[in-house]
PDB file of C-alpha atoms in Angstrom:
ATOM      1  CA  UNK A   1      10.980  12.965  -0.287  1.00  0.00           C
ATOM      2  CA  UNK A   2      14.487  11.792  -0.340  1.00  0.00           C
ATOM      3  CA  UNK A   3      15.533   9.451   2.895  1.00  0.00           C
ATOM      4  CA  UNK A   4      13.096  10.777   5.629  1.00  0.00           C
ATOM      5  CA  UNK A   5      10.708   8.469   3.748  1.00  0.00           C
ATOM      6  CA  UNK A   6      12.265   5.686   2.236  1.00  0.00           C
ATOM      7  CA  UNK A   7       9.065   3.698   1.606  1.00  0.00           C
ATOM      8  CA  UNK A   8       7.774   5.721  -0.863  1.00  0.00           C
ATOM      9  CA  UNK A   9      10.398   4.316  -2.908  1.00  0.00           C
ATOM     10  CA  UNK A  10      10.835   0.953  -0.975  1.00  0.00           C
ATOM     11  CA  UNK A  11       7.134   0.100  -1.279  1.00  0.00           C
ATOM     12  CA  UNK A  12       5.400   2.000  -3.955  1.00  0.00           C
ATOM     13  CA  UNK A  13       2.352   3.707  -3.434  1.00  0.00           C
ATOM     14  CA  UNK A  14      -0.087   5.347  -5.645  1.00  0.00           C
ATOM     15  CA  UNK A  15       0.402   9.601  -4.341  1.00  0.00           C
ATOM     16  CA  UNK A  16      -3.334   9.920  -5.868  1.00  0.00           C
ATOM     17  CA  UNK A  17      -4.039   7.744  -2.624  1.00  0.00           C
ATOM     18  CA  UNK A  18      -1.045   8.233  -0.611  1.00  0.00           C
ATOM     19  CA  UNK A  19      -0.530  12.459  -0.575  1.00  0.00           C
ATOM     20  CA  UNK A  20      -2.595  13.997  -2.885  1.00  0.00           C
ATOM     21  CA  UNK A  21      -5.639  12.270  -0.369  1.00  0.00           C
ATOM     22  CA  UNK A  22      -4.558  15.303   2.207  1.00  0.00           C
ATOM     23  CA  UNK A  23      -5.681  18.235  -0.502  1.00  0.00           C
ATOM     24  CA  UNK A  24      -8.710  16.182  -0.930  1.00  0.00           C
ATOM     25  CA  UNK A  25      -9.826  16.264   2.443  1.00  0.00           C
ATOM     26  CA  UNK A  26      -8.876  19.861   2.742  1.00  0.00           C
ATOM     27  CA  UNK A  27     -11.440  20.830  -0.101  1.00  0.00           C
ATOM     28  CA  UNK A  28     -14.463  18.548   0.882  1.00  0.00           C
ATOM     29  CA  UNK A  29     -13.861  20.244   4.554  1.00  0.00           C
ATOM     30  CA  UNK A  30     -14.095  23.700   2.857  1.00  0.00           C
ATOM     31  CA  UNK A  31     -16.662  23.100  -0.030  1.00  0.00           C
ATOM     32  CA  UNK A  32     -18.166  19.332   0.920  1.00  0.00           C
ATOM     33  CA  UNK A  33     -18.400  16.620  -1.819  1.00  0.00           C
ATOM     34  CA  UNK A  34     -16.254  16.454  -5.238  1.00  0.00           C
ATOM     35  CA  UNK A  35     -18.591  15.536  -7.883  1.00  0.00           C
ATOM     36  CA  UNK A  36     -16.378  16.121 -10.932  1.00  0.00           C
ATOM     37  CA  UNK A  37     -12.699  16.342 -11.703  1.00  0.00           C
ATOM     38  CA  UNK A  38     -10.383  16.868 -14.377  1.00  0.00           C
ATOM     39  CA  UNK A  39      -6.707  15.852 -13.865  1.00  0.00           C
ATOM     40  CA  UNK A  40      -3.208  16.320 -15.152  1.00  0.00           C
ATOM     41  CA  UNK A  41      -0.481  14.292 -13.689  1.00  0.00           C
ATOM     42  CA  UNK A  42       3.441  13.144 -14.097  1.00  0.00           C
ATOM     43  CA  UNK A  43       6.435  11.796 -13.117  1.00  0.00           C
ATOM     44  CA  UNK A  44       9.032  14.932 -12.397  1.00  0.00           C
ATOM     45  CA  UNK A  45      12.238  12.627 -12.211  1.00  0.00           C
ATOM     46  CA  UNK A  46      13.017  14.581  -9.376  1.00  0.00           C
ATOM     47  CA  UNK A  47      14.183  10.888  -7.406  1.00  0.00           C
ATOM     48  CA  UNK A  48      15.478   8.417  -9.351  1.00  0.00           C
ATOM     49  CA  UNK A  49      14.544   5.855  -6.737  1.00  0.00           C
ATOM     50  CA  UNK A  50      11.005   6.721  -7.182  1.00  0.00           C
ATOM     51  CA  UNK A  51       9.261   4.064  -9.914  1.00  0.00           C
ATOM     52  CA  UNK A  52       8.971   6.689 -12.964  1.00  0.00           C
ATOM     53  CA  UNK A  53       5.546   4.941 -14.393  1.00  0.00           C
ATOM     54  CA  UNK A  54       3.726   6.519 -10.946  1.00  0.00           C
ATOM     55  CA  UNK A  55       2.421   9.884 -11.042  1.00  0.00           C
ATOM     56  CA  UNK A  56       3.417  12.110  -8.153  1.00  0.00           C
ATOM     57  CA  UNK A  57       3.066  15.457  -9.369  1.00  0.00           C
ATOM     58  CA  UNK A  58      -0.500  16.764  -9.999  1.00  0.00           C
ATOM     59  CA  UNK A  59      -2.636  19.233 -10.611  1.00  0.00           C
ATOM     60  CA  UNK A  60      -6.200  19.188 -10.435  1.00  0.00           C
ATOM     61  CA  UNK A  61      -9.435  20.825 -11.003  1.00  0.00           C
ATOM     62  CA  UNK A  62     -12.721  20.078  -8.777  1.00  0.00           C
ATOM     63  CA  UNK A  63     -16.003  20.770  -9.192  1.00  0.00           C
ATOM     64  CA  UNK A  64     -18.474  20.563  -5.908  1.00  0.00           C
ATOM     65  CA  UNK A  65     -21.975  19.561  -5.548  1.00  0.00           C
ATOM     66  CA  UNK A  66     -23.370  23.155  -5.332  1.00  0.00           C
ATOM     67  CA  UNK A  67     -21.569  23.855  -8.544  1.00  0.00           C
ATOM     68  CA  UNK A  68     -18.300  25.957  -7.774  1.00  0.00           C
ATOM     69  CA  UNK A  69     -14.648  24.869  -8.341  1.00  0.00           C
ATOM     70  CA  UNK A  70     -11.445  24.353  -6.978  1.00  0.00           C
ATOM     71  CA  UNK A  71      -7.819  23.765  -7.794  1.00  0.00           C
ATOM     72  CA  UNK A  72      -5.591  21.409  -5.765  1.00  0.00           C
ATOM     73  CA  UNK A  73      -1.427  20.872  -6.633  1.00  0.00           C
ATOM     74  CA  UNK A  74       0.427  18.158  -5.278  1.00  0.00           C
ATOM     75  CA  UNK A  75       4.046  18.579  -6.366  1.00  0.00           C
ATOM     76  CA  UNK A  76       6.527  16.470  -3.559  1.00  0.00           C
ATOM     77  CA  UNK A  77      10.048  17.401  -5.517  1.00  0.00           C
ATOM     78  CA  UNK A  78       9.508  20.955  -5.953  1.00  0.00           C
ATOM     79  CA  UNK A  79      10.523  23.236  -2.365  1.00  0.00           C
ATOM     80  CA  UNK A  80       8.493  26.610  -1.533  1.00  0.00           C
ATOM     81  CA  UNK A  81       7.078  28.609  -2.806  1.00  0.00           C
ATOM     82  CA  UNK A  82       4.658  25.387  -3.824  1.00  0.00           C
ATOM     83  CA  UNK A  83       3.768  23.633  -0.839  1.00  0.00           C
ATOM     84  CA  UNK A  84       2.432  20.340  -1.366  1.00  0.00           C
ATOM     85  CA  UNK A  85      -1.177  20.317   0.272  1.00  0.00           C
ATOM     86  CA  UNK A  86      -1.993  23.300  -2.692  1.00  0.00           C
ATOM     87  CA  UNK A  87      -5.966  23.941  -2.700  1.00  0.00           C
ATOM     88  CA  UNK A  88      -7.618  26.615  -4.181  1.00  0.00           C
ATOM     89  CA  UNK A  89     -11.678  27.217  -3.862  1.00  0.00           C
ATOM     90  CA  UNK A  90     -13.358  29.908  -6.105  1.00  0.00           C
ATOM     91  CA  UNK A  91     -17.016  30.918  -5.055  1.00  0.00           C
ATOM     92  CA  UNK A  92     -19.172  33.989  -6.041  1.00  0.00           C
ATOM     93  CA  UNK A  93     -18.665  35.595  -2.561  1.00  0.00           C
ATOM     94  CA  UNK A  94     -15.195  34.472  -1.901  1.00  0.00           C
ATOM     95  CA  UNK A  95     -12.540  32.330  -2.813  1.00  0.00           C
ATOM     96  CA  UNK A  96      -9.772  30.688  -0.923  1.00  0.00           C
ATOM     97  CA  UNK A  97      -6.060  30.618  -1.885  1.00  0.00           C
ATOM     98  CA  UNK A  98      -3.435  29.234  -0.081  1.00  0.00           C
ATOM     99  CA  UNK A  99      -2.878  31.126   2.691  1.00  0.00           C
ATOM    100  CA  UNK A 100      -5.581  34.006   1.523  1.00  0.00           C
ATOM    101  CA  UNK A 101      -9.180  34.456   2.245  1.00  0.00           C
ATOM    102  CA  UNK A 102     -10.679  37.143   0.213  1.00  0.00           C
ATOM    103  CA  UNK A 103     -14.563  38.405   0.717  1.00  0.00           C
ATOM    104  CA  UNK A 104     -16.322  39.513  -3.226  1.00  0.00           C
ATOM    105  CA  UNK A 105     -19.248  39.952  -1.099  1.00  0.00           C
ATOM    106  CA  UNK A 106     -17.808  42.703   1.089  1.00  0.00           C
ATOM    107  CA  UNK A 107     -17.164  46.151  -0.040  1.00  0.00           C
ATOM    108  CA  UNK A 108     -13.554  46.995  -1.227  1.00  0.00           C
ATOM    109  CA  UNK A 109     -13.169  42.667  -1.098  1.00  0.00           C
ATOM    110  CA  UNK A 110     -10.799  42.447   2.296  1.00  0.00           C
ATOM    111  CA  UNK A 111      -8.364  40.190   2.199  1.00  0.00           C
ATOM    112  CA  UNK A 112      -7.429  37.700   4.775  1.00  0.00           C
ATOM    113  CA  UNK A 113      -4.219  36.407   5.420  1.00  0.00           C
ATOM    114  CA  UNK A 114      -3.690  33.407   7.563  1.00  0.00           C
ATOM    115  CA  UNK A 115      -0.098  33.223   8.624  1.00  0.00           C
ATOM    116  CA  UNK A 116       0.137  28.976   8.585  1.00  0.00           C
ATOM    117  CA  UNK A 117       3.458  28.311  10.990  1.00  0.00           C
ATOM    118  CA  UNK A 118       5.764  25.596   9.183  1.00  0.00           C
ATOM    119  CA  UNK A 119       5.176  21.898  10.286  1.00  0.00           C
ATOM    120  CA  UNK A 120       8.454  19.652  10.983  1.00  0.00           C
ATOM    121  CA  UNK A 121       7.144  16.552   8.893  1.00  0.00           C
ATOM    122  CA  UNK A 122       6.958  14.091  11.338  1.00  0.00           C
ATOM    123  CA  UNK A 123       4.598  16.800  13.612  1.00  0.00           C
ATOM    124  CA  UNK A 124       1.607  16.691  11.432  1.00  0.00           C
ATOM    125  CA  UNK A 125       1.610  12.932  11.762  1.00  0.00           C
ATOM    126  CA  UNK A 126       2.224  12.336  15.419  1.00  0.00           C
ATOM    127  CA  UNK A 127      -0.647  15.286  15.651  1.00  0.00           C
ATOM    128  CA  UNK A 128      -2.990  12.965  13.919  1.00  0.00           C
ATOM    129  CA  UNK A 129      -2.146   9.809  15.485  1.00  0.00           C
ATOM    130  CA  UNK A 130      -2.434  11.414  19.001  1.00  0.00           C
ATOM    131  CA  UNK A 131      -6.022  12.365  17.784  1.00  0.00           C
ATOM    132  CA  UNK A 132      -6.853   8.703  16.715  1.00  0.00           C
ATOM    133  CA  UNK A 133      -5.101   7.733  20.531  1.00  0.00           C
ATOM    134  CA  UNK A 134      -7.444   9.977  22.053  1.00  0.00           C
ATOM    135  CA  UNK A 135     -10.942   9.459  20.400  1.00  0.00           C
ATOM    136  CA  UNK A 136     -10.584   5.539  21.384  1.00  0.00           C
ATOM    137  CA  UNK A 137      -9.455   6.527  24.639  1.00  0.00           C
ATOM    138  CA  UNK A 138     -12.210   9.115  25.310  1.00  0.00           C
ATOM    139  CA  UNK A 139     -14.798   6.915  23.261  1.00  0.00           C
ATOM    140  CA  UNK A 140     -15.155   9.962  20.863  1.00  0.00           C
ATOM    141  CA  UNK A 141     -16.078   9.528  17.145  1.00  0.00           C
ATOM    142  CA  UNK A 142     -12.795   9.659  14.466  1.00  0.00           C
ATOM    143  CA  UNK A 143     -13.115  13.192  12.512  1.00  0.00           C
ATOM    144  CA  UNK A 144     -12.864  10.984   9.722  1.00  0.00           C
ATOM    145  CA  UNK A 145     -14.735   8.569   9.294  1.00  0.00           C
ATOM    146  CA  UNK A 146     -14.567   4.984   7.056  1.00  0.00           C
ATOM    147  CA  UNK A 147     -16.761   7.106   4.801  1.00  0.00           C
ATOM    148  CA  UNK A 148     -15.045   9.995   4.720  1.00  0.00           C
ATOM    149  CA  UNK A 149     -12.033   7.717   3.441  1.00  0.00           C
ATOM    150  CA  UNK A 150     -14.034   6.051   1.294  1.00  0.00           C
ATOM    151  CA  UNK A 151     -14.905   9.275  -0.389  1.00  0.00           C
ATOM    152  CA  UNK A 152     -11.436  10.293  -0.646  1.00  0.00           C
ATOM    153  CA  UNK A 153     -10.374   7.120  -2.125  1.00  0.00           C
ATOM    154  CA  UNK A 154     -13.513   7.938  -4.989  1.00  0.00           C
ATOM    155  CA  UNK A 155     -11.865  11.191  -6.001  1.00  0.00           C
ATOM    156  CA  UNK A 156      -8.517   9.332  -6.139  1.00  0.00           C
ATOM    157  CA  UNK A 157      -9.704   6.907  -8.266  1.00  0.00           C
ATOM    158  CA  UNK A 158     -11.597   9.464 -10.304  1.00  0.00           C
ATOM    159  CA  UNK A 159      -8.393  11.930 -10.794  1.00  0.00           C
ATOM    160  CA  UNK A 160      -6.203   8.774 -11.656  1.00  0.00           C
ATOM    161  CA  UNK A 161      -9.088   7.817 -14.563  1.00  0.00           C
ATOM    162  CA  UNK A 162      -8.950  11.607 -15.620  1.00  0.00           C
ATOM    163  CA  UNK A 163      -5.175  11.427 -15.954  1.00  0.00           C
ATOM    164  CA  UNK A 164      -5.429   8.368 -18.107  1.00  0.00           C
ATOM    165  CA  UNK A 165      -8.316  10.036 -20.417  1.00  0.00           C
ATOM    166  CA  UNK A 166      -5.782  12.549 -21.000  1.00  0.00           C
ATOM    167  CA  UNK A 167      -7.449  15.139 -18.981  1.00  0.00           C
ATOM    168  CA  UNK A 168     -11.448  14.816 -19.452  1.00  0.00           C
ATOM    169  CA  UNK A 169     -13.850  15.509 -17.076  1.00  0.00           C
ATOM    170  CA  UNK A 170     -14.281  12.270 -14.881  1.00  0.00           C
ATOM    171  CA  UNK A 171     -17.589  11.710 -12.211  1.00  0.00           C
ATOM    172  CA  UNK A 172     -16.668  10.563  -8.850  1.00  0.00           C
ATOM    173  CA  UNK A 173     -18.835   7.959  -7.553  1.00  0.00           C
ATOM    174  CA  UNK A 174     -20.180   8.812  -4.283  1.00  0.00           C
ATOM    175  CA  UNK A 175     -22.764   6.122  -4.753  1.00  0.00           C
ATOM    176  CA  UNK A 176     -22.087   3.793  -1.942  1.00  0.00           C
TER     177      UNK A 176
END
């Protein structure tokens, strides 16, 4: 975190909302809605300039509409080998870790490897912001949409009730 992004200490932000939103939209993309989720999170001290009653370390567990879970870690202080868009899918013909695709349904269960080039920081976001530039130029629909982000937010709000239960199994509402 450090300097290269003084507002997180400057203006305080939420990381349920404000980082751990990225590994959300990662798992609905691979799995589709988050119905359920249960939801650890803390403070690591790692910057003192950070306010210490925000959580920005987390770990959470998902469960989709069809039934089958997932795992997501956000943890900004910590360096490799923990990145911090973490997501984990488990299905009965496959499950998805990290940077590892591997096939139950196939005989001998082959494993795929996806060799993910490191991002500078700044990259992913001017990537996405050239995308926005481009689907109002070109007239094109956003990939995500104001639902989309209101979903997002629902899971947010749902893993930040989870954390303050202590861990229980909170809904999302998707109801909107």
């Amino acid at each position: 975190m450090g300097s290269r992004t003084p507002w997180r200490y400057e203006i305080p932000q939420q990381f349920a909302f404000g980082g751990l939103s990225h590994n959300i939209d990662i798992m609905r993309f691979l799995k589709d809605e988050i119905v359920e989720v249960a939801a650890y999170g803390s403070y690591s001290g790692h910057d003192p300039r950070y306010p210490s009653d925000v959580n920005e370390t987390f770990v959470v567990n998902a469960k989709f509409a069809d039934g089958t879970i997932g795992r997501m870690a956000m943890a900004p202080g910590t360096r490799p080998p923990l990145p911090n868009v973490y997501v984990q899918v488990f299905g009965t013909q496959g499950t998805f870790v990290s940077d590892k695709l591997i096939l139950d349904s196939f005989v001998g269960k082959p494993i795929i490897d996806f060799d993910f080039e490191d991002e500078i920081w700044t990259a992913a976001e001017i990537r996405v912001l050239r995308g926005f530039v481009d689907s109002i130029l070109g007239d094109a629909p956003q990939p995500l949409d104001e639902i989309d982000g209101a979903r997002i937010t629902a899971v947010g709000e749902s893993i930040l009730a989870s954390i303050e239960s202590g861990g229980a199994p909170t809904k999302v509402r998707l109801d909107f």
